[in-house]
Coordinates of C-alpha atoms in Angstrom, one line a residue:
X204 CA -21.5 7.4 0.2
X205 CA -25.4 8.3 0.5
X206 CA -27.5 5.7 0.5
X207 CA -30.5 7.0 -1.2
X208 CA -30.8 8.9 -4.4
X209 CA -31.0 12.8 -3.4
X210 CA -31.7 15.5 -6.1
X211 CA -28.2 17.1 -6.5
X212 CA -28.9 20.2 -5.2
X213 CA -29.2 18.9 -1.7
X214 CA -26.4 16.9 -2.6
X215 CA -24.4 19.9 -3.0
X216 CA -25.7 21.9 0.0
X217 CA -25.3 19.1 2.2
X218 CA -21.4 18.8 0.9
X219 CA -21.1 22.8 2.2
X220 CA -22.8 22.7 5.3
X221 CA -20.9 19.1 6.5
X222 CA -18.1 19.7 8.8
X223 CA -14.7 18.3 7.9
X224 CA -14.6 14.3 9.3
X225 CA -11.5 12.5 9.0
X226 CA -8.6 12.5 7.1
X227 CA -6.6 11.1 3.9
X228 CA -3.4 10.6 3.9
X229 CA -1.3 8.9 1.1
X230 CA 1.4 5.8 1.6
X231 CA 4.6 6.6 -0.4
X232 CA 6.0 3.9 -1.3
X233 CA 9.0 2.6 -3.5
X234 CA 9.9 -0.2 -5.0
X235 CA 10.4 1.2 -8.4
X236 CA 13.2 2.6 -10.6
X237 CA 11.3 5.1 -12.2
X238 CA 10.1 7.5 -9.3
X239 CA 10.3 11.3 -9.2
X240 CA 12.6 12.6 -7.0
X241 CA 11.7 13.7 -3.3
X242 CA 11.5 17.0 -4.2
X243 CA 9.2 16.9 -6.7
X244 CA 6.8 14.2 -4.7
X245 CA 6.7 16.6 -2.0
X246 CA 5.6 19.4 -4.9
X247 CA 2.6 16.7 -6.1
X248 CA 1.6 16.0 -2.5
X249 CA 0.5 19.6 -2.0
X250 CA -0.6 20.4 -5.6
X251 CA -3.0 17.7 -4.7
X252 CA -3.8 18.7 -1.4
X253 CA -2.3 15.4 0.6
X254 CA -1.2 17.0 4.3
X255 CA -0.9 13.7 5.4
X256 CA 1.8 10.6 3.8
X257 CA 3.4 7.5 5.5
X258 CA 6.8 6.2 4.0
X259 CA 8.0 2.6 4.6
X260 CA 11.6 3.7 6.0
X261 CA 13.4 6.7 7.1
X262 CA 15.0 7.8 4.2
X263 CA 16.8 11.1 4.3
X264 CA 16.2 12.4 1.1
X265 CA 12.7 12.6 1.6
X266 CA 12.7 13.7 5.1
X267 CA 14.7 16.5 4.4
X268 CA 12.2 17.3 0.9
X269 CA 9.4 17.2 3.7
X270 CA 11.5 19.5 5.7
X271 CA 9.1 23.2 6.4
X272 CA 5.8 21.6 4.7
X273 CA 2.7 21.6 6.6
X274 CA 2.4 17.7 5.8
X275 CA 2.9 15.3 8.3
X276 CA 4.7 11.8 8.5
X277 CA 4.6 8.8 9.4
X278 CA 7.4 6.7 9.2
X279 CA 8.9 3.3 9.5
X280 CA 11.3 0.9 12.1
X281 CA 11.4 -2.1 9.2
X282 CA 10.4 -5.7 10.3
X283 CA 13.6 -6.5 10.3
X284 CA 15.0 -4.1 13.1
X285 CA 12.7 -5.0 15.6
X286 CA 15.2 -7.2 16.8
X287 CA 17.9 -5.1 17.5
X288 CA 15.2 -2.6 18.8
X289 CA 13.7 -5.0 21.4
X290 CA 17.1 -6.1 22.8
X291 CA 18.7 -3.0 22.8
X292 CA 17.7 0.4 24.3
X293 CA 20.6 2.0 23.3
X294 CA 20.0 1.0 19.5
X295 CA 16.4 2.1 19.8
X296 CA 17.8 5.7 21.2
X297 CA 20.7 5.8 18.8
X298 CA 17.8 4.8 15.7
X299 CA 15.3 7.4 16.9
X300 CA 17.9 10.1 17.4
X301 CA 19.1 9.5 13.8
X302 CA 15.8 8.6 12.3
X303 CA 13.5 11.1 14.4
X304 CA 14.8 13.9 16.3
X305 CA 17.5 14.9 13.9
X306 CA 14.6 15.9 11.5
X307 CA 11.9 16.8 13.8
X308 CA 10.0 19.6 14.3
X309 CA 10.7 21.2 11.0
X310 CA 9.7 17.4 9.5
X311 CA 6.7 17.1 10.8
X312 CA 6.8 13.5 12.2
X313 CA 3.5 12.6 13.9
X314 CA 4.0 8.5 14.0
X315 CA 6.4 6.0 14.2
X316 CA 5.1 2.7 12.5
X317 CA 7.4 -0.7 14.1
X318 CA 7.5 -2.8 11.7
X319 CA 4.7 -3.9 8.9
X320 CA 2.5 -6.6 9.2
X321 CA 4.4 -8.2 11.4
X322 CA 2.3 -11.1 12.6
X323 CA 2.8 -12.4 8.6
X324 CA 6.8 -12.3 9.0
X325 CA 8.5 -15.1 7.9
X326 CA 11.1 -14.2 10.0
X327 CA 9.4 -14.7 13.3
X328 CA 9.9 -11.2 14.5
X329 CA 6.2 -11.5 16.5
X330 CA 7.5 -11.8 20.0
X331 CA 10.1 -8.7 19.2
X332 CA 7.0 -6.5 18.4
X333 CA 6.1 -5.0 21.7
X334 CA 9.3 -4.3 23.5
X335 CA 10.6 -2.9 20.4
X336 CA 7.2 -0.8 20.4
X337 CA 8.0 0.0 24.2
X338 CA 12.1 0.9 23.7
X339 CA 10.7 3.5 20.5
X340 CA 8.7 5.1 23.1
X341 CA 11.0 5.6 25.5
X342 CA 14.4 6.5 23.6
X343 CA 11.4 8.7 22.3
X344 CA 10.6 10.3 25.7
X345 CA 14.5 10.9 26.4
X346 CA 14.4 13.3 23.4
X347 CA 11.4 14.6 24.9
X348 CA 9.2 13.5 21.8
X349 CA 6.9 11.2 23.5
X350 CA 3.8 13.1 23.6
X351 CA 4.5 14.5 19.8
X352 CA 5.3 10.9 18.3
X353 CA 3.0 8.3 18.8
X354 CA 4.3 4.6 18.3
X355 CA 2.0 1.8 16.8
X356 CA 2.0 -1.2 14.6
X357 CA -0.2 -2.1 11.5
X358 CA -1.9 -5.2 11.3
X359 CA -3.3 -6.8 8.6
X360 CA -6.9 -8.4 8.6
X361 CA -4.7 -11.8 8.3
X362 CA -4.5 -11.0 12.3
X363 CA -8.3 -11.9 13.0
X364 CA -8.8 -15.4 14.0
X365 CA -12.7 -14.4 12.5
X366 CA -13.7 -11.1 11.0
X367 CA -17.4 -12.4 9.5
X368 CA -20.2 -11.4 11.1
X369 CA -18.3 -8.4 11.7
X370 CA -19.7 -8.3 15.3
X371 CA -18.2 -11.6 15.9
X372 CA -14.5 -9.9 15.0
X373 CA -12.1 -11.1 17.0
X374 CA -8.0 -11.7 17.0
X375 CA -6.2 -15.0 16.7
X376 CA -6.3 -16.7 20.0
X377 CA -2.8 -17.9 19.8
X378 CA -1.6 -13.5 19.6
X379 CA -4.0 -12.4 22.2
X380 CA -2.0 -13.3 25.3
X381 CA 1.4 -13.0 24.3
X382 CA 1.1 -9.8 21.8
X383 CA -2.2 -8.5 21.8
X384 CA -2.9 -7.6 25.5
X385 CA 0.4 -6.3 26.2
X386 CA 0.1 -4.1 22.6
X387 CA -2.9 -2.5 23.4
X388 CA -2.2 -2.1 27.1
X389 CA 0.6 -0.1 25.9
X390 CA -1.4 2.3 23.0
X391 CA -3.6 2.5 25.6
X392 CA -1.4 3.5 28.4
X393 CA 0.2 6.2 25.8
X394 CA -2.6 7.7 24.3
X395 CA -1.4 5.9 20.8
X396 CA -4.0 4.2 18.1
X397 CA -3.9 0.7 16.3
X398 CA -2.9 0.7 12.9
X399 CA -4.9 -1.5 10.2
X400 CA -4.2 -2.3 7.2
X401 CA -7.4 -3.4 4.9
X402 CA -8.4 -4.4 1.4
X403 CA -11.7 -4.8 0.1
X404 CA -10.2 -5.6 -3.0
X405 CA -9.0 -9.2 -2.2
X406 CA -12.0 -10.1 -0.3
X407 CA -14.4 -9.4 -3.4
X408 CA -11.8 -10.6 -5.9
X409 CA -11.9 -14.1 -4.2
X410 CA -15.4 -14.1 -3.6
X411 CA -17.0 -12.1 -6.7
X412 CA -19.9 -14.7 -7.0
X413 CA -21.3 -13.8 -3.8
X414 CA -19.9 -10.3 -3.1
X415 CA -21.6 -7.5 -4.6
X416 CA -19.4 -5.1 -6.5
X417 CA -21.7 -2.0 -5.4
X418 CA -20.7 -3.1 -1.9
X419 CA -17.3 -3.1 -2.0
X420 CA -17.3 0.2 -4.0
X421 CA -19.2 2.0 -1.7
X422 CA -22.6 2.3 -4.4
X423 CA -25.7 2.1 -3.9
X424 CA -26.8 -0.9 -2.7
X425 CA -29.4 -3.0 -0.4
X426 CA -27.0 -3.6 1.9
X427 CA -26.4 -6.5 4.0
X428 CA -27.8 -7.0 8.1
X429 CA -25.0 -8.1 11.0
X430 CA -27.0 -11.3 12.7
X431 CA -25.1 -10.6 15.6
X432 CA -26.3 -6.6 16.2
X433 CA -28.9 -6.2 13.8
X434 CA -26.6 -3.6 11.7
X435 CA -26.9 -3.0 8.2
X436 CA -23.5 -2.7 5.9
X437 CA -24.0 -0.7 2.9
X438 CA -20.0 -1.4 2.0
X439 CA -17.1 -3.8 2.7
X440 CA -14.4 -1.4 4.5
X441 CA -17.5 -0.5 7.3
X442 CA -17.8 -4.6 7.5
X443 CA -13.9 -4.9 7.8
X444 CA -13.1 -2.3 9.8
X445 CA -16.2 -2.9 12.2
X446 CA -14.5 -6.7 13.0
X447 CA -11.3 -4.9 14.0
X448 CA -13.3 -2.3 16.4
X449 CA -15.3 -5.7 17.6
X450 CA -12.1 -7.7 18.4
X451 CA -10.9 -4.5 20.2
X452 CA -14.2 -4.7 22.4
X453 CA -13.9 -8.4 23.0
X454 CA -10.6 -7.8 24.8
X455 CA -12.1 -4.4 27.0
X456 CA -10.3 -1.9 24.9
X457 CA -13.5 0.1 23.4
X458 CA -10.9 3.3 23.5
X459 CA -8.5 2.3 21.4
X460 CA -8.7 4.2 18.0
X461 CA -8.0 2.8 14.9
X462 CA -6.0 4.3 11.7
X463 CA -6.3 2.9 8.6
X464 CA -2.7 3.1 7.2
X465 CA -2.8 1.4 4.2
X466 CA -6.4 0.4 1.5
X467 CA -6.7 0.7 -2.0
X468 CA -7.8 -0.6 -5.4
X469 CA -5.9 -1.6 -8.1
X470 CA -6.4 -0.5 -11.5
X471 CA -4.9 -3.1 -13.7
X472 CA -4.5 -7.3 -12.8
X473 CA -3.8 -10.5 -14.3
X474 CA -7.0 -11.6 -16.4
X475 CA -7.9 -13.7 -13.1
X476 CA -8.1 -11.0 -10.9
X477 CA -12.1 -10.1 -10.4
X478 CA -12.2 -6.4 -10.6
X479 CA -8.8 -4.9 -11.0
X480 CA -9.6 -1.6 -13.7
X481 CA -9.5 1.8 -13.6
X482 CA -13.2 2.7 -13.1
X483 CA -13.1 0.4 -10.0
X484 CA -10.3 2.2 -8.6
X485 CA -11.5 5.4 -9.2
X486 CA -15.0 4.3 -8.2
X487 CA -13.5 2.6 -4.5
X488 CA -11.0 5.8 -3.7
X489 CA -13.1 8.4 -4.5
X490 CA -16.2 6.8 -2.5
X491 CA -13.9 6.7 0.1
X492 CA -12.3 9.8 0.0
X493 CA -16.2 11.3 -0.1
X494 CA -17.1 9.0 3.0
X495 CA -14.4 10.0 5.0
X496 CA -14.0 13.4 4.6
X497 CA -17.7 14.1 5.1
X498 CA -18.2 12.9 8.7
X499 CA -18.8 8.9 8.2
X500 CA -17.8 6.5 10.5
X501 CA -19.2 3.1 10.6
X502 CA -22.3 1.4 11.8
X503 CA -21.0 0.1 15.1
X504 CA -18.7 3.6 15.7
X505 CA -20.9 6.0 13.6
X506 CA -18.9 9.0 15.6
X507 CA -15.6 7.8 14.6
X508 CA -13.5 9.9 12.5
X509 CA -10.7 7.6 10.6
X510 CA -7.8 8.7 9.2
X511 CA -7.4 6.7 6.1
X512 CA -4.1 6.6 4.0
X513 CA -4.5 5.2 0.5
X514 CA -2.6 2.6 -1.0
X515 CA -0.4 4.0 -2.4
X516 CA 0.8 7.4 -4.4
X517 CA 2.8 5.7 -7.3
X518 CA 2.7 2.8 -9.4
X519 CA 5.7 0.9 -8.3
X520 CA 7.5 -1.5 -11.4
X521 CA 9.8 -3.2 -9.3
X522 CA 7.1 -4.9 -6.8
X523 CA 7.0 -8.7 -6.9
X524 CA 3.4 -11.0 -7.2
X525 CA 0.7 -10.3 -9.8
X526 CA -0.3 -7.3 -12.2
X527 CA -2.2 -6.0 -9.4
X528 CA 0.9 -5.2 -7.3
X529 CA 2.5 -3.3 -9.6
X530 CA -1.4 -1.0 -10.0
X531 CA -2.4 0.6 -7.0
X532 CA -0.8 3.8 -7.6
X533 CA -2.7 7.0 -7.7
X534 CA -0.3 8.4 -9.9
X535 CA 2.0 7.0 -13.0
X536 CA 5.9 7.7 -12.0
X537 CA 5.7 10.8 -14.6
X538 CA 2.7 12.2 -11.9
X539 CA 0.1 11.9 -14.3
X540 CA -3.0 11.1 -12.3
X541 CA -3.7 7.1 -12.9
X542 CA -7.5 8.6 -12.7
X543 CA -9.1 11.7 -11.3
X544 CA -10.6 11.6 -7.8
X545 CA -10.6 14.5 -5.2
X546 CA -8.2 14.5 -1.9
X547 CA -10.2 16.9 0.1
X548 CA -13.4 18.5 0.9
X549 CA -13.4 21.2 -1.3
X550 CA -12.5 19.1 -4.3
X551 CA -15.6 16.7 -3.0
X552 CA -17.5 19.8 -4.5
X553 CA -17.4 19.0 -8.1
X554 CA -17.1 14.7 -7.7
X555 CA -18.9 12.3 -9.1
X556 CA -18.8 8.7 -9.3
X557 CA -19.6 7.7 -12.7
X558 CA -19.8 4.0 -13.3
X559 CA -18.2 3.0 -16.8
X560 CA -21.3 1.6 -19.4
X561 CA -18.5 -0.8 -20.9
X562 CA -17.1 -3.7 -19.1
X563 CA -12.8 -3.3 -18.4
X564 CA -11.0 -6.2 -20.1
X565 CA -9.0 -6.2 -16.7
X566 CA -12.1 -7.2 -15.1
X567 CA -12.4 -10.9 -16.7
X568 CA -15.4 -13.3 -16.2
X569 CA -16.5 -10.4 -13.4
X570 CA -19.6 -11.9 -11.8
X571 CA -23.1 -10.1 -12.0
X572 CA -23.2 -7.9 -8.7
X573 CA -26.1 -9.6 -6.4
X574 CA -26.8 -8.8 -3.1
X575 CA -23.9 -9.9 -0.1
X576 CA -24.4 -13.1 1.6
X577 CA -22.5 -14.8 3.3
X578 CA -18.9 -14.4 3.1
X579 CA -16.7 -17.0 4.2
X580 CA -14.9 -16.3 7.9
X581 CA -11.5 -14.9 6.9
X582 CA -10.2 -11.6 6.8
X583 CA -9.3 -11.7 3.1
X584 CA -12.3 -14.0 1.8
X585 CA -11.2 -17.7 0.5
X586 CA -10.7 -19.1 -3.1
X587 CA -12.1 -22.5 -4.5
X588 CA -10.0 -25.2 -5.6
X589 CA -9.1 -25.2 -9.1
X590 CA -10.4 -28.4 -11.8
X591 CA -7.1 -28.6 -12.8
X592 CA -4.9 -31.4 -12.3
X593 CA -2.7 -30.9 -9.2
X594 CA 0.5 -28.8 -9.6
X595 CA 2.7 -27.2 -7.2
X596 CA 4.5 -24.4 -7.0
X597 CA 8.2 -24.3 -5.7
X598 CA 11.4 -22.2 -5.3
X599 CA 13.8 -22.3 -7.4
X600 CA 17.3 -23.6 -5.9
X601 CA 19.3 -21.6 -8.1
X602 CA 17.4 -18.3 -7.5
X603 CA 19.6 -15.5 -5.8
X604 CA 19.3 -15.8 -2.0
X605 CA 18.3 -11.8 -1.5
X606 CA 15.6 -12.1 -4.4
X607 CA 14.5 -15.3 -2.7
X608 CA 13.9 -13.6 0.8
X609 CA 12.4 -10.9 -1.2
X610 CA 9.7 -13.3 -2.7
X611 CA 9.2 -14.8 0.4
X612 CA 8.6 -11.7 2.4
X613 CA 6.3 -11.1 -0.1
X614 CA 4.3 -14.2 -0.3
X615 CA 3.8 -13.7 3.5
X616 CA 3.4 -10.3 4.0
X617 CA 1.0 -8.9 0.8
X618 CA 0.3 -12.0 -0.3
X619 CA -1.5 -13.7 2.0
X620 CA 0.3 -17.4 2.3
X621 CA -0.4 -19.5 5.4
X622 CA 3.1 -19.2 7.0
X623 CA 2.4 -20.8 10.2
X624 CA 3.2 -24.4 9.5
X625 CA 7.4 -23.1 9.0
X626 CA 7.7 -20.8 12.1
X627 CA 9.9 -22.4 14.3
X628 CA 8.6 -25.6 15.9
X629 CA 5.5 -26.1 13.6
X630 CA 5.5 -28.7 11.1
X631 CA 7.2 -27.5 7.6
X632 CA 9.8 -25.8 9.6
X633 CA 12.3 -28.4 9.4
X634 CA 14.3 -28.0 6.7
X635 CA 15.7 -25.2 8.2
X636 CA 16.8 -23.6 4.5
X637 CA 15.2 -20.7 2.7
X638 CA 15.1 -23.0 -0.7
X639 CA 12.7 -25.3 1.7
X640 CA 10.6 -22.0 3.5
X641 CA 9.9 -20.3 0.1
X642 CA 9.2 -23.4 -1.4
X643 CA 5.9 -23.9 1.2
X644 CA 5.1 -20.0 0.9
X645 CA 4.7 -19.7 -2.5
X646 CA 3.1 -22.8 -2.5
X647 CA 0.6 -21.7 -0.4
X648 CA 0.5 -18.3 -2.4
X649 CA -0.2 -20.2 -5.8
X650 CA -3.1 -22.5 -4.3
X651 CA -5.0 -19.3 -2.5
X652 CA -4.8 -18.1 -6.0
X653 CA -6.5 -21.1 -7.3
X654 CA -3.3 -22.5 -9.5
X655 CA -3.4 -19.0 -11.7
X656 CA -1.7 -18.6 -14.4
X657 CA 1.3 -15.7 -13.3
X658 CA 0.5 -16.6 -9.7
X659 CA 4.0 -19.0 -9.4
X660 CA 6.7 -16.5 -10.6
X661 CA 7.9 -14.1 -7.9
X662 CA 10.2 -12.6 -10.5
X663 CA 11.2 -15.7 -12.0
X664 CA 12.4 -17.3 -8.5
X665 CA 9.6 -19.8 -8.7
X666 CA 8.0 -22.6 -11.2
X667 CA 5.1 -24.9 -11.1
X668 CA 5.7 -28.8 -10.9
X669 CA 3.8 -31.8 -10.9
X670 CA 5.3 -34.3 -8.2
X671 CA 4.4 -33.0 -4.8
X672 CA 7.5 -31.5 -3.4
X673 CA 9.4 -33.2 -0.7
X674 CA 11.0 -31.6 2.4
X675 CA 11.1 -33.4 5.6
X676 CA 8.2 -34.5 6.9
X677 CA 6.1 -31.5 4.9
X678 CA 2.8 -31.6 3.1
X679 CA 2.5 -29.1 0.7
X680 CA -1.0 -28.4 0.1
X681 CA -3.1 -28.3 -3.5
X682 CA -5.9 -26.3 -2.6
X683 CA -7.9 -24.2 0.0

């Protein structure tokens, strides 16, 4: 975005004479029963210009609809076949030979992402990550594919032990040894990149009274000045996506590249959620878009040029947590746009953002946009305790098991909960019993969302009590 007001015929000159910078991409996601098929995705991807989508599995419909398009793919080894995939080579050969060379060349596959978020599993798949990463590769290099297909892992911010000042970015200590060092020993030993997932959104929806909405949006703003290297942020995703590049540098690995694989905005939320609507949306992707495609890095790697995939193509129905969840589609399942923004250079041409003059009832109690201070030092920004009495929020024992595991994937994955304290061996891991798990994860969901109304229902497998639940030897929290 420019900083400074420009008349617009330099605006528009300066948009033909800019060479092409990085590139958008598109995640496909779907967890809906209302969804187009393949077919006619793949015809809306290229109507729209999109060369570029990432898809959460290997699905052969859609890798065959992809079949002879110039788009290329990224796709999936889910969380939870890493362990089969780090124990066994011959699984990962038989999974990539299936998954990858069966469709390959004339489905342009240019990725394979291992797992999702991994480091936020409830399952514990961490110490699988990396020599599942490593058996991809290989059973990739017996089909000859190795230096086609690169193999990487996204990570969410939740991974930074401190991400504020971003030049003070750096991973959780307990991950650096025993997944972080190997990881990027090995992207950097195969010419891979480290995927990162980021959202401005939650950041500036938990701290709205001291983030500036024209900095997360990518407007015009004062910006704010790193302490640490005397850089000024004019947005958020520079901020965020500097603390990554800085934790990269604190461990000696200023080559590894990053790729944004997922970030968005969603257009509709629960009447707590600071600055879900449709002008924000618009107002966040499109900025983007514009940033991206025009040559801008960020302050601390001003050269770089990211390839950003936004978050995500449809609206999907079937998606558990708040409103939110179910908004950050570019596109309504009958592929009507959600709102118009531009997905390449030429359609940059004719774009502008235009702020709305009327406030969004999505956007409820939205605070007045002030210059950035000081965020608070996590990755996703924190939320203050509610005035409410204290309530709880629990699993409910007679909820199917698979929607259960469902919610609780969810909880810590998206959502954000503090899952530490039930990995095995840390406190609130004993009960062993999912009842027990979910209870402490949506627990901790509920409280980061400051006791919400519509933040303790993960599809009607949870409800809110007043008697602090009882497992073991477990505290369940009542605020953070």
């Amino acid at each position: 975005m420019l900083r400074f007001t420009v008349p617009a015929i330099s605006l528009f000159l300066t948009l033909l004479t800019l060479t092409d910078g990085g590139s958008i991409g598109v995640n496909y996601g779907r967890i809906a029963n209302n969804l187009p098929s393949a077919v006619k995705v793949v015809q809306l991807l290229k109507s729209n210009g999109l060369n570029r989508v990432k898809v959460y599995d290997t699905d052969p419909a859609v890798l065959h609809a992809l079949s002879g398009t110039d788009i290329k793919v990224t796709v999936d080894l889910p969380n939870q076949q890493l362990f089969a995939a780090a124990r066994s080579f011959s699984f990962a050969v038989a999974w990539v030979n299936r998954n990858v060379a069966a469709y390959h060349p004339h489905t342009q596959i240019e990725a394979i992402a291992v797992g999702n978020e991994v480091f936020a599993d409830p399952s514990n798949t961490t110490k699988f990550l990396v020599p599942a990463m490593k058996n991809i590769h290989q059973a990739l290099t017996r089909f000859n594919l190795h230096n086609q297909i690169k193999v990487s892992s996204p990570i969410a911010l939740a991974a930074l032990g401190n991400s504020y000042p971003s030049s003070a970015g750096s991973f959780r200590p307990e991950l650096i040894e025993p997944v972080f060092e190997p990881m990027l020993r090995f992207l950097r030993e195969t010419g891979s990149y480290l995927m990162v997932n980021v959202y401005p959104f939650f950041a500036y929806e938990s701290n709205a009274d001291v983030i500036s909405l024209d900095y997360a949006l990518f407007r015009e703003n004062p910006g704010v000045v790193d302490p640490g290297n005397g850089l000024r942020y004019f947005n958020l995703f520079d901020a965020q996506i500097d603390a990554v590049f800085a934790a990269l540098s604190a461990l000696k690995y200023n080559d590894v590249e990053i790729v944004v694989t997922e970030t968005g905005w969603p257009s509709k939320g629960d009447n707590n959620e600071v600055g879900a609507s449709v002008d924000n949306a618009a107002a966040y992707n499109g900025n983007l878009v514009r940033k991206i495609l025009t040559g801008g890095g960020t302050p601390l790697r001003p050269k770089a040029d990211l390839t950003v995939y936004l978050f995500a193509l449809f609206n999907e129905n079937q998606k558990f947590g708040p409103t939110s969840e179910r908004n950050f589609g570019l596109f309504y399942p009958d592929e009507r746009k959600v709102y118009d923004i531009p997905f390449t250079t030429e359609g940059l041409k004719d774009y502008h953002d235009r702020p709305s003059t009327s406030p969004s009832p999505s956007t409820a109690n939205p605070a007045t946009p002030v210059t950035p201070v000081t965020a608070p030092s996590s990755g996703t920004g924190g939320v203050s305790k509610s005035s409410a009495a204290n309530t709880w929020c629990v699993a409910n024992p007679d909820a199917e098991k698979e929607k259960l595991q469902v919610a609780l994937d969810f909880a810590c994955g998206e959502g954000g909960a503090d899952c530490r304290p039930i990995q095995p061996g840390a406190t609130c891991y004993d009960p062993n019993t999912l009842v027990a798990h979910a209870s402490f994860a949506f627990n901790s969901y509920y409280q980061k969302k400051a006791r919400a109304g519509g933040s303790c229902y993960f599809g009607g497998s949870a409800y809110v009590v007043t008697q602090e639940p009882k497992y073991g030897n477990c505290e369940f929290p009542t605020g953070y």
